[in-house]
CSV table of C-alpha atoms in Angstrom, one decimal:
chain,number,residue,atom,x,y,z
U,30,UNK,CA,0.0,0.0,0.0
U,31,UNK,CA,1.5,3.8,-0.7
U,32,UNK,CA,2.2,5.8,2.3
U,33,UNK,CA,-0.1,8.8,1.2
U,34,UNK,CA,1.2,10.8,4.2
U,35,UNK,CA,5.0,10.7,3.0
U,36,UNK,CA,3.4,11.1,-0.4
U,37,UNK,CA,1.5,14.2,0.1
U,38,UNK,CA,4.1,15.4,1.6
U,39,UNK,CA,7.4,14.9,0.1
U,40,UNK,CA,5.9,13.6,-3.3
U,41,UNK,CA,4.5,17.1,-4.0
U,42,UNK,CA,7.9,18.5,-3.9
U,43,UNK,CA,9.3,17.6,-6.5
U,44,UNK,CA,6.1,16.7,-8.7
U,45,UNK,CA,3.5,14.2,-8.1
U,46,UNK,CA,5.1,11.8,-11.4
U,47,UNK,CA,8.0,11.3,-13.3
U,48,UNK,CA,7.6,9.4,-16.0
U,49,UNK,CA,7.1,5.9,-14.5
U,50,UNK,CA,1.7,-0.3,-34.6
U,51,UNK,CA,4.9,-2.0,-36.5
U,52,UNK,CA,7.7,0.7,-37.4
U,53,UNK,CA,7.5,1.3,-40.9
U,54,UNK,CA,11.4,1.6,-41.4
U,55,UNK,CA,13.9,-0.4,-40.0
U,56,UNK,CA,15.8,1.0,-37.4
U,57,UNK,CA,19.7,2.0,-37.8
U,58,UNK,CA,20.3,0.1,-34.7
U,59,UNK,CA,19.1,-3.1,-33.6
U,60,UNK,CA,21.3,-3.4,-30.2
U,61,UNK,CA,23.7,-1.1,-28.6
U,62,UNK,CA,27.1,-1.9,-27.2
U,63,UNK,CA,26.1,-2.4,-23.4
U,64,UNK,CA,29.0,0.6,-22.2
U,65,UNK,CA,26.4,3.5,-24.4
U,66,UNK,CA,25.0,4.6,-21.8
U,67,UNK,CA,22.1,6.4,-24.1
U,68,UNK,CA,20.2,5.9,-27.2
U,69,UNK,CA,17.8,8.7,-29.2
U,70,UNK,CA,15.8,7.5,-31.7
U,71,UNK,CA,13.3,9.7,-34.2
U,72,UNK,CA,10.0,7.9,-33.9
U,73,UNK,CA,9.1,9.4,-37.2
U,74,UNK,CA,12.0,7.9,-38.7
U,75,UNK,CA,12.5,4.8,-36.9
U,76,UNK,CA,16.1,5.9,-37.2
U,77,UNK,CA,18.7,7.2,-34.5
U,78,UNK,CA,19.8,10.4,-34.4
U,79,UNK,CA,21.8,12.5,-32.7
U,80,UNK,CA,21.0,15.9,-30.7
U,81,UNK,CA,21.9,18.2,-33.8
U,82,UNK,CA,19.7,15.8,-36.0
U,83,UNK,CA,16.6,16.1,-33.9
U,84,UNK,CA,16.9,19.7,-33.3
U,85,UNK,CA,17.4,20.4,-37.4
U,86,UNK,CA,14.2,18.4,-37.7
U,87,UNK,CA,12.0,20.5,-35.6
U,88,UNK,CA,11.2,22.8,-38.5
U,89,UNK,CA,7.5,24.0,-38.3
U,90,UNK,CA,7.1,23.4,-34.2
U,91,UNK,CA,7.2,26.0,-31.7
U,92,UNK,CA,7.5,23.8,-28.8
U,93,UNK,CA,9.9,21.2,-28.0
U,94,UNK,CA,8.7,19.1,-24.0
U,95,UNK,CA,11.9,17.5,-22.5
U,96,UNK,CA,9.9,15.0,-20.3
U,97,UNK,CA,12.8,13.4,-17.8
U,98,UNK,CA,13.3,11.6,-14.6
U,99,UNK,CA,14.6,14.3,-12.5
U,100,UNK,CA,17.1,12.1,-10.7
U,101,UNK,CA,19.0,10.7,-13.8
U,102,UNK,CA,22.1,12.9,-14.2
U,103,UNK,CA,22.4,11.4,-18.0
U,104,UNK,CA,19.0,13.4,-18.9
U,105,UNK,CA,20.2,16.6,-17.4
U,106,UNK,CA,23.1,16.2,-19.7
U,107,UNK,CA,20.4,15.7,-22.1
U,108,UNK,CA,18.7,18.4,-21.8
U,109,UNK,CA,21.5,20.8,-21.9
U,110,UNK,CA,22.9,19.5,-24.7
U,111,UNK,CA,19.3,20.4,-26.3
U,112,UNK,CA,19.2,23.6,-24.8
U,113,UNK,CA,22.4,24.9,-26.6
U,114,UNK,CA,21.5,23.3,-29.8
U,115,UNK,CA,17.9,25.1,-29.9
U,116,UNK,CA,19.7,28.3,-29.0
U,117,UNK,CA,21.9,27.3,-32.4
U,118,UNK,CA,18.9,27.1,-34.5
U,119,UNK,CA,16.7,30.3,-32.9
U,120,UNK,CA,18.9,32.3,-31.4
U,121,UNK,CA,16.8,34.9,-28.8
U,122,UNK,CA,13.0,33.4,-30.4
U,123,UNK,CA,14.2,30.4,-27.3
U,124,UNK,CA,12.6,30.8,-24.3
U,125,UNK,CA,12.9,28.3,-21.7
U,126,UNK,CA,10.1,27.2,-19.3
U,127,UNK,CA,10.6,25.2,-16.4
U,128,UNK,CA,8.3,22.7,-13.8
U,129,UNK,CA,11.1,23.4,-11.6
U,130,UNK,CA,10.4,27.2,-10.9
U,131,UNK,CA,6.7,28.6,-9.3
U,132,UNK,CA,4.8,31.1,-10.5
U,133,UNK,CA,5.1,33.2,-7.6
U,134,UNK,CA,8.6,32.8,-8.0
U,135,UNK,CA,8.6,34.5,-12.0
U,136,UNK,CA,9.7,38.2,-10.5
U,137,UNK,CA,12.8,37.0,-8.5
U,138,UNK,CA,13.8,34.5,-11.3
U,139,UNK,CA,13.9,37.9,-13.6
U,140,UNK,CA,15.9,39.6,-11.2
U,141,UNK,CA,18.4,37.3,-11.1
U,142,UNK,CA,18.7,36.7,-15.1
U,143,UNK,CA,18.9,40.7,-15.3
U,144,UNK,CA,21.7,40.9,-13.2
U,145,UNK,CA,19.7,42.6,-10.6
U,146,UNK,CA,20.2,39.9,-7.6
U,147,UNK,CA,22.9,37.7,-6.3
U,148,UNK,CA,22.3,33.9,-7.1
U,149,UNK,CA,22.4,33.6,-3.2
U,150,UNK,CA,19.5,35.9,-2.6
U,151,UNK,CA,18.1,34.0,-6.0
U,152,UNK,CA,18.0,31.1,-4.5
U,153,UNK,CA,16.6,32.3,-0.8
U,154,UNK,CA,13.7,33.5,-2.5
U,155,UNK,CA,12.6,31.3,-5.2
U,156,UNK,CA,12.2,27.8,-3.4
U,157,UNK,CA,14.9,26.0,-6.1
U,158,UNK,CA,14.3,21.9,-6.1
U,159,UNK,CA,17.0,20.1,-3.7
U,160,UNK,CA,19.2,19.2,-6.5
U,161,UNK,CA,18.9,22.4,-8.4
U,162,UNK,CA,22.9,22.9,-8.5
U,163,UNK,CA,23.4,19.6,-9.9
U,164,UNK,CA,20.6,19.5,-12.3
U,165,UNK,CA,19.3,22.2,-13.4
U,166,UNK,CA,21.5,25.4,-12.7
U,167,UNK,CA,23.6,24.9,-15.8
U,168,UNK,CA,20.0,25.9,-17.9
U,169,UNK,CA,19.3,28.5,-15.9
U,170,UNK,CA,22.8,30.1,-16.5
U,171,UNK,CA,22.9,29.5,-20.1
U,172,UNK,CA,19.8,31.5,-20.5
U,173,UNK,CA,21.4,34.3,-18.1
U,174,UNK,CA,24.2,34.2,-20.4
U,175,UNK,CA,22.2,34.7,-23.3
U,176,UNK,CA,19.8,36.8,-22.1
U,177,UNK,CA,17.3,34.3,-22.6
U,178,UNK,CA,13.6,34.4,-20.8
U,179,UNK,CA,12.7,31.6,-18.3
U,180,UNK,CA,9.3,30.8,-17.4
U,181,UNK,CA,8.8,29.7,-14.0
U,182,UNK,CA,5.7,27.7,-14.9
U,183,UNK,CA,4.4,25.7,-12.1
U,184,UNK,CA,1.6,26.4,-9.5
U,185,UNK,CA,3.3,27.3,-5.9
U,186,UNK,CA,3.5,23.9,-4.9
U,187,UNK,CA,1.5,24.4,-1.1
U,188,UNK,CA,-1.4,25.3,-4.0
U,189,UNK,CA,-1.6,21.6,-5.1
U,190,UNK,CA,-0.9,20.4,-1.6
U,191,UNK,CA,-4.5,21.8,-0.6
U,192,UNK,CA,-5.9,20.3,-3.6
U,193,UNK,CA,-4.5,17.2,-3.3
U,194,UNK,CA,-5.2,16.7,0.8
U,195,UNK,CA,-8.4,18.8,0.8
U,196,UNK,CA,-9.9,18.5,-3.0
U,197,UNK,CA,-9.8,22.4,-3.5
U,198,UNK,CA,-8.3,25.4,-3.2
U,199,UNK,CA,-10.3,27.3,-0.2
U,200,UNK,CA,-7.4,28.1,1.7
U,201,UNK,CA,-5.3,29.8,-0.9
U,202,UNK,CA,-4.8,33.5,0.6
U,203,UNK,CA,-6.3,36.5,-1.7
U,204,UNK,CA,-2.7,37.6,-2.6
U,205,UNK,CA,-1.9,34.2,-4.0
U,206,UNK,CA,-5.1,33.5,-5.9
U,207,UNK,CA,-4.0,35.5,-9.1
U,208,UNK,CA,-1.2,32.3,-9.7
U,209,UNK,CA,-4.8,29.9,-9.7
U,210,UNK,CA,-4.9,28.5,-13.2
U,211,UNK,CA,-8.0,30.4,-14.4
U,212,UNK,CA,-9.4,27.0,-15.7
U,213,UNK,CA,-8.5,23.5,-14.5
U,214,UNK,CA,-10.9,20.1,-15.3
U,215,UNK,CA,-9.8,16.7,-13.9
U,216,UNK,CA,-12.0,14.9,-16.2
U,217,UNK,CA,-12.5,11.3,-17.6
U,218,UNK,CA,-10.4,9.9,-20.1
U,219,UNK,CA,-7.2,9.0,-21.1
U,220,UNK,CA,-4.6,10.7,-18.8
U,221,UNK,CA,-7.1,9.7,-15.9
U,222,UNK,CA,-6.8,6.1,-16.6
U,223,UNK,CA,-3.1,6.6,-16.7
U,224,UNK,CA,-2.4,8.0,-13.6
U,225,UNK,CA,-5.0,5.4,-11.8
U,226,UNK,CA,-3.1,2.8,-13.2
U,227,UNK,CA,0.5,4.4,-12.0
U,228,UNK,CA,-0.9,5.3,-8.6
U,229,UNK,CA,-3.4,2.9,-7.6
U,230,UNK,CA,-1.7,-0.2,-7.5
U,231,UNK,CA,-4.4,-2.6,-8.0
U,232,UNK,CA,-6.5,-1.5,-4.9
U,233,UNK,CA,-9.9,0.2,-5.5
U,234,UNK,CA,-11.4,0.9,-1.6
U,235,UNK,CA,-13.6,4.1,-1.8
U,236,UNK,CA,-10.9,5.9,0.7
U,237,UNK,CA,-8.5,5.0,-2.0
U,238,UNK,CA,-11.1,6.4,-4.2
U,239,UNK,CA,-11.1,9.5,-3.4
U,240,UNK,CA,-7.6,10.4,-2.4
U,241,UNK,CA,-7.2,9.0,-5.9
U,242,UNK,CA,-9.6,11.6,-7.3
U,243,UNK,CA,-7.6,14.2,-5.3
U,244,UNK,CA,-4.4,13.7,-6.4
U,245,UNK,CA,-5.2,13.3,-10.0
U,246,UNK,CA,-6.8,17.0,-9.7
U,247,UNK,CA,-3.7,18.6,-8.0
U,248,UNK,CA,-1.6,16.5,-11.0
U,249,UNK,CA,-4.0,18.5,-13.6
U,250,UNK,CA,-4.0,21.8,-11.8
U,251,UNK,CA,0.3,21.4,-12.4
U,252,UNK,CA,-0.6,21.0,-15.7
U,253,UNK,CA,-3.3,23.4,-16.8
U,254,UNK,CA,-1.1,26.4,-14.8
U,255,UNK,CA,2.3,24.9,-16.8
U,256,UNK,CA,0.1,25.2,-20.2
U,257,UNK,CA,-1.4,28.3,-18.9
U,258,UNK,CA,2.5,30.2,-17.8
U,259,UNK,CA,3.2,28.9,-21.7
U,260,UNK,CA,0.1,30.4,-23.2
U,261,UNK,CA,0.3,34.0,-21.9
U,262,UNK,CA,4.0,33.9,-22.7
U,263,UNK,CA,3.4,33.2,-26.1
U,264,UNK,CA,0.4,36.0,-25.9
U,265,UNK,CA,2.8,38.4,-25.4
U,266,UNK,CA,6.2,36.9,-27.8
U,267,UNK,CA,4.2,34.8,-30.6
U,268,UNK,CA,7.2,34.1,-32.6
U,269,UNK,CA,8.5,32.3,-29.3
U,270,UNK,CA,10.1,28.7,-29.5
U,271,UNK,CA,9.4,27.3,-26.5
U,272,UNK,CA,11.6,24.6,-24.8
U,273,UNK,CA,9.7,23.3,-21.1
U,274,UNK,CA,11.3,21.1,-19.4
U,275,UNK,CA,9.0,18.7,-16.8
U,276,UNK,CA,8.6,15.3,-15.6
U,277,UNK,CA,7.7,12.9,-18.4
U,278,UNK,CA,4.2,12.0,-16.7
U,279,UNK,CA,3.6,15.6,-17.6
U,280,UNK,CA,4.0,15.4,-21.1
U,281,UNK,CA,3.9,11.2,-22.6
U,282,UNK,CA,1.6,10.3,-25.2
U,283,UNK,CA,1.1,14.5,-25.9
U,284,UNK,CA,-1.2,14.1,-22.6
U,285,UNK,CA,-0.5,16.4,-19.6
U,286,UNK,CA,0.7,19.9,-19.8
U,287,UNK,CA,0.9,19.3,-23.7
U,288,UNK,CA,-2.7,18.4,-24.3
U,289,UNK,CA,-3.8,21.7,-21.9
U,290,UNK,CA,-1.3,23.6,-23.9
U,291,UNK,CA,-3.3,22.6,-26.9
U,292,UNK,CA,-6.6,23.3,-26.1
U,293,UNK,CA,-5.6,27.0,-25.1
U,294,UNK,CA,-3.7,26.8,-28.3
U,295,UNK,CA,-5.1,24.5,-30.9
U,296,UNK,CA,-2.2,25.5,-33.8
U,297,UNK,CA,0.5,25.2,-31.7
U,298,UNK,CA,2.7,22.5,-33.2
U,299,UNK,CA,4.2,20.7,-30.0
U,300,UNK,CA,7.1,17.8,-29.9
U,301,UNK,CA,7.4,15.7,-27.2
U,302,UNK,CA,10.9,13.9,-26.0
U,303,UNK,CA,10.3,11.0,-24.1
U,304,UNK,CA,12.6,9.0,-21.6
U,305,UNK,CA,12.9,5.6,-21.5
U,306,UNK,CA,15.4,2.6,-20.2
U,307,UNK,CA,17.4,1.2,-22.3
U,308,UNK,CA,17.3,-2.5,-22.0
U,309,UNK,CA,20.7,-3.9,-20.2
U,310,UNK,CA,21.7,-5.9,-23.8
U,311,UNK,CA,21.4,-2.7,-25.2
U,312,UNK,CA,18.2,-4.1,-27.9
U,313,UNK,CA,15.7,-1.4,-27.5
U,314,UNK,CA,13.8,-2.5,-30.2
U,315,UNK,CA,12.3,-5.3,-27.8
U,316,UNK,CA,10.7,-2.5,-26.4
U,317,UNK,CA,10.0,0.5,-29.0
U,318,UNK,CA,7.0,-0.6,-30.2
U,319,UNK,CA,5.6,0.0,-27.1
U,320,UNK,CA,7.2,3.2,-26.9
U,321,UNK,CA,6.6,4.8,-30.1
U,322,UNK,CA,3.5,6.7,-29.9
U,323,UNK,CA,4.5,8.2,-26.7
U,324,UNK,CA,7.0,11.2,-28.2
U,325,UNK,CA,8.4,12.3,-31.6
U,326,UNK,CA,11.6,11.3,-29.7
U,327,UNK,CA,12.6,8.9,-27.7
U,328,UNK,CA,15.9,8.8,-25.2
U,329,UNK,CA,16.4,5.5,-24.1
U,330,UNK,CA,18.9,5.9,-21.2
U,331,UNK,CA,20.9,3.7,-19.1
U,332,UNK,CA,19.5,4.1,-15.2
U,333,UNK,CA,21.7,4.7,-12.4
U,334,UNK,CA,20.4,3.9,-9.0
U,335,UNK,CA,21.3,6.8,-6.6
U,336,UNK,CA,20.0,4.7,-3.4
U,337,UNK,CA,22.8,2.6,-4.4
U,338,UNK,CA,25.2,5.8,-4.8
């Protein structure tokens, strides 16, 4: 059984999920040597590519989800790696928009990239995640570097806490209601059944029930306030590329923050990176037919345990 206490609590913190048809062309690779430690393939293609490759072949998008697992160092790499090479291709059109930053927390964030504040006082003010240094700092800098916007595009996180212990937001102060989403559904369907099946573990008690139902609506009101941070910034800078950066439950199978972003923005043209394992023999292809339909990319990465670190 989950420990919904520790869960509520700690699980909240850093995001309520990371991320956990035949191919019509024959991939490049069937196996890997088992010391390559990661593996991108273009799931249009069926063909592996590097990070310049999938970059050049983002003509006609305007936003590019990394969807990670926020403990994997390799991904990080990942990530930055894509970061530069975006920058490459659209110069100051790249904004990056972050999970990892709160809404709350936007003014401070531009402080800091304008020079205006020390990274010390930055980072007493804007409630960085525990690993921020390690993980996430070097995009942050790169953008300060480049004079580069960043979104800080989640809901304050006590804001899901109340939604997922009490079901709503009542106890949000007047001063903080302005960083409410100002829509958010939980509703039936496919991202429902997904996080049920993630979460639930096979038992289906009504008290299971309904902390279910109350933790699927604080996942969705993450992800209508992520699409909704995107949305007005793109409101203001339409000619934006967009490059968010979230846990991949957020953003698989163009579900998430990606399907809100599209209903407030129905032309958008959105591609989705996806992490995966890579199998310890290296042959992903025994498992990227499964796989396939969940991004236009897919990074299949070798896992390093931290507990065992």
């Amino acid at each position: 059984m989950l420990n919904w206490k520790k869960f509520v609590s700690m699980g909240l913190m850093l995001g309520l999920l990371q991320c956990a048809s035949a191919s019509a062309a024959e991939p490049v690779v069937e196996a890997v040597k088992p010391e390559v430690k990661t593996v991108i393939v273009d799931t249009f293609t069926d063909k592996v590519i590097d990070v310049k490759e999938m970059v050049a072949s983002l003509d006609g998008y305007d936003a590019l989800f990394f969807g990670e697992y926020h403990d994997q160092d390799i991904l990080h790499e990942i990530e930055y790696e894509v970061f530069e090479s975006l920058y490459a291709k659209y110069g100051d059109r790249l904004v990056l928009s972050m999970e990892m930053f709160e809404a709350d927390n936007q003014d401070v964030l531009d402080e800091y990239l304008d020079g205006e504040i020390s990274e010390d006082n930055f980072l007493a003010n804007s409630r960085p995640w525990p690993r921020y240094k390690a993980d996430y700092r070097k995009l942050v800098e790169f953008a300060k570097a480049h004079d580069l916007p960043v979104v800080a595009a989640n809901i304050p996180r006590f804001m899901a806490h109340y939604v997922a212990v009490d079901g709503n937001t009542d106890k949000v102060g007047y001063d903080y209601k302005k960083y409410l989403p100002r829509e958010t559904t939980a509703p039936e369907g496919a991202y429902k059944d997904k996080f049920f099946g993630h979460m639930s573990r096979g038992e289906a008690s009504q008290e299971m029930q309904l902390r279910m139902d109350r933790m699927f609506a604080a996942q969705c009101i993450k992800d209508d306030k992520m699409a909704e941070s995107i949305f007005d910034f793109l409101q203001d800078e339409p000619k934006s590329f967009i490059y968010h950066v979230n846990g991949c439950f957020h953003s698989d199978s163009h579900l998430g923050t990606v399907e809100r972003l599209q209903q407030r923005a129905p032309g958008l043209k959105i591609a989705v990176i996806t992490s995966k394992d890579l199998p310890a023999d290296g042959k992903y292809l025994a498992v990227y037919d499964d796989h396939k339909k969940i991004g236009e990319y897919i990074v299949y990465f070798t896992r390093v345990d931290k507990k065992a670190n």
